[in-house]
Amino acid sequence: MPGKSPGPQIKDKDQYEALRDKGYSKQKSARISNSQGAEKRGGESSDYKERSKKDLYAEAKKADIKGRSRMNKKELMHALRNN
């Protein structure tokens, strides 16, 4: 997508472009790149460790992570970091 800007509503344009290159839809790419986890790049993993499973589940739902209802907290953290 060289030369095309995703728009001002995208917080992390590099992540958005990388997700689009992987084949994600525009909507899903925007949702993931605007998620709270994307705001803190290269940070410590304690951000997720301090959050409740309920909060992690809600974030996974926003990111449309498949199988989230069967995941425990550790699996949700892993899925959110690697989505």
PDB file of C-alpha atoms in Angstrom:
ATOM      1  CA  MET A   1       0.000   0.000   0.000  1.00  0.00           C
ATOM      2  CA  PRO A   2       2.813   2.445  -0.672  1.00  0.00           C
ATOM      3  CA  GLY A   3       1.721   6.008  -1.166  1.00  0.00           C
ATOM      4  CA  LYS A   4      -1.694   5.568   0.428  1.00  0.00           C
ATOM      5  CA  SER A   5      -2.354   6.888   3.894  1.00  0.00           C
ATOM      6  CA  PRO A   6      -4.791   4.890   6.041  1.00  0.00           C
ATOM      7  CA  GLY A   7      -6.171   8.124   7.464  1.00  0.00           C
ATOM      8  CA  PRO A   8      -5.801  10.246  10.571  1.00  0.00           C
ATOM      9  CA  GLN A   9      -7.877   7.885  12.740  1.00  0.00           C
ATOM     10  CA  ILE A  10      -5.127   5.223  12.713  1.00  0.00           C
ATOM     11  CA  LYS A  11      -2.840   5.542  15.770  1.00  0.00           C
ATOM     12  CA  ASP A  12      -0.091   3.151  14.663  1.00  0.00           C
ATOM     13  CA  LYS A  13       0.239   3.459  10.895  1.00  0.00           C
ATOM     14  CA  ASP A  14       3.259   1.131  10.659  1.00  0.00           C
ATOM     15  CA  GLN A  15       1.391  -1.669  12.419  1.00  0.00           C
ATOM     16  CA  TYR A  16      -1.674  -1.011  10.262  1.00  0.00           C
ATOM     17  CA  GLU A  17       0.389  -1.351   7.074  1.00  0.00           C
ATOM     18  CA  ALA A  18       2.083  -4.528   8.341  1.00  0.00           C
ATOM     19  CA  LEU A  19      -1.289  -6.105   9.121  1.00  0.00           C
ATOM     20  CA  ARG A  20      -2.670  -5.128   5.708  1.00  0.00           C
ATOM     21  CA  ASP A  21       0.418  -6.710   4.089  1.00  0.00           C
ATOM     22  CA  LYS A  22      -0.349  -9.919   6.010  1.00  0.00           C
ATOM     23  CA  GLY A  23      -3.825  -9.930   4.469  1.00  0.00           C
ATOM     24  CA  TYR A  24      -5.929  -8.557   7.319  1.00  0.00           C
ATOM     25  CA  SER A  25      -8.987  -6.510   6.379  1.00  0.00           C
ATOM     26  CA  LYS A  26      -8.908  -2.723   6.666  1.00  0.00           C
ATOM     27  CA  GLN A  27     -11.340  -2.818   9.582  1.00  0.00           C
ATOM     28  CA  LYS A  28      -9.460  -5.472  11.553  1.00  0.00           C
ATOM     29  CA  SER A  29      -6.099  -3.813  10.858  1.00  0.00           C
ATOM     30  CA  ALA A  30      -7.444  -0.485  12.111  1.00  0.00           C
ATOM     31  CA  ARG A  31      -8.984  -2.082  15.205  1.00  0.00           C
ATOM     32  CA  ILE A  32      -5.751  -3.845  16.131  1.00  0.00           C
ATOM     33  CA  SER A  33      -3.481  -0.871  15.432  1.00  0.00           C
ATOM     34  CA  ASN A  34      -5.741   1.377  17.516  1.00  0.00           C
ATOM     35  CA  SER A  35      -6.036  -1.056  20.426  1.00  0.00           C
ATOM     36  CA  GLN A  36      -4.632  -0.120  23.804  1.00  0.00           C
ATOM     37  CA  GLY A  37      -1.833  -2.677  23.524  1.00  0.00           C
ATOM     38  CA  ALA A  38      -0.515  -1.015  20.388  1.00  0.00           C
ATOM     39  CA  GLU A  39       0.028   2.302  22.159  1.00  0.00           C
ATOM     40  CA  LYS A  40       2.831   0.958  24.298  1.00  0.00           C
ATOM     41  CA  ARG A  41       5.417  -0.437  21.906  1.00  0.00           C
ATOM     42  CA  GLY A  42       8.427  -2.230  23.284  1.00  0.00           C
ATOM     43  CA  GLY A  43       7.179  -1.857  26.813  1.00  0.00           C
ATOM     44  CA  GLU A  44       7.389  -4.392  29.574  1.00  0.00           C
ATOM     45  CA  SER A  45       4.991  -7.290  29.755  1.00  0.00           C
ATOM     46  CA  SER A  46       3.809  -6.110  33.158  1.00  0.00           C
ATOM     47  CA  ASP A  47       1.169  -4.024  31.365  1.00  0.00           C
ATOM     48  CA  TYR A  48      -0.849  -7.175  30.690  1.00  0.00           C
ATOM     49  CA  LYS A  49       0.154  -8.898  33.929  1.00  0.00           C
ATOM     50  CA  GLU A  50      -1.412  -6.127  35.987  1.00  0.00           C
ATOM     51  CA  ARG A  51      -4.727  -6.320  34.123  1.00  0.00           C
ATOM     52  CA  SER A  52      -7.536  -8.706  34.992  1.00  0.00           C
ATOM     53  CA  LYS A  53      -8.545 -11.640  32.820  1.00  0.00           C
ATOM     54  CA  LYS A  54     -11.829  -9.858  32.166  1.00  0.00           C
ATOM     55  CA  ASP A  55      -9.968  -6.808  30.814  1.00  0.00           C
ATOM     56  CA  LEU A  56      -7.704  -8.985  28.675  1.00  0.00           C
ATOM     57  CA  TYR A  57     -10.734 -10.837  27.314  1.00  0.00           C
ATOM     58  CA  ALA A  58     -12.384  -7.524  26.371  1.00  0.00           C
ATOM     59  CA  GLU A  59      -9.212  -6.435  24.565  1.00  0.00           C
ATOM     60  CA  ALA A  60      -9.026  -9.789  22.763  1.00  0.00           C
ATOM     61  CA  LYS A  61     -12.642  -9.344  21.710  1.00  0.00           C
ATOM     62  CA  LYS A  62     -11.817  -5.917  20.238  1.00  0.00           C
ATOM     63  CA  ALA A  63      -8.926  -7.486  18.336  1.00  0.00           C
ATOM     64  CA  ASP A  64     -11.218 -10.324  17.168  1.00  0.00           C
ATOM     65  CA  ILE A  65      -8.923 -13.054  18.497  1.00  0.00           C
ATOM     66  CA  LYS A  66     -10.415 -16.443  17.730  1.00  0.00           C
ATOM     67  CA  GLY A  67     -10.741 -18.968  20.588  1.00  0.00           C
ATOM     68  CA  ARG A  68     -10.539 -16.294  23.290  1.00  0.00           C
ATOM     69  CA  SER A  69     -13.417 -17.766  25.313  1.00  0.00           C
ATOM     70  CA  ARG A  70     -11.379 -20.917  25.984  1.00  0.00           C
ATOM     71  CA  MET A  71      -8.167 -19.088  26.912  1.00  0.00           C
ATOM     72  CA  ASN A  72      -6.793 -18.546  30.374  1.00  0.00           C
ATOM     73  CA  LYS A  73      -5.125 -15.277  31.376  1.00  0.00           C
ATOM     74  CA  LYS A  74      -1.659 -16.380  30.265  1.00  0.00           C
ATOM     75  CA  GLU A  75      -2.958 -17.478  26.864  1.00  0.00           C
ATOM     76  CA  LEU A  76      -4.862 -14.203  26.426  1.00  0.00           C
ATOM     77  CA  MET A  77      -1.691 -12.219  27.173  1.00  0.00           C
ATOM     78  CA  HIS A  78       0.239 -14.280  24.627  1.00  0.00           C
ATOM     79  CA  ALA A  79      -2.469 -13.884  21.975  1.00  0.00           C
ATOM     80  CA  LEU A  80      -2.672 -10.123  22.483  1.00  0.00           C
ATOM     81  CA  ARG A  81       1.116  -9.694  22.287  1.00  0.00           C
ATOM     82  CA  ASN A  82       1.409 -11.797  19.140  1.00  0.00           C
ATOM     83  CA  ASN A  83      -1.709 -10.766  17.259  1.00  0.00           C
TER      84      ASN A  83
END
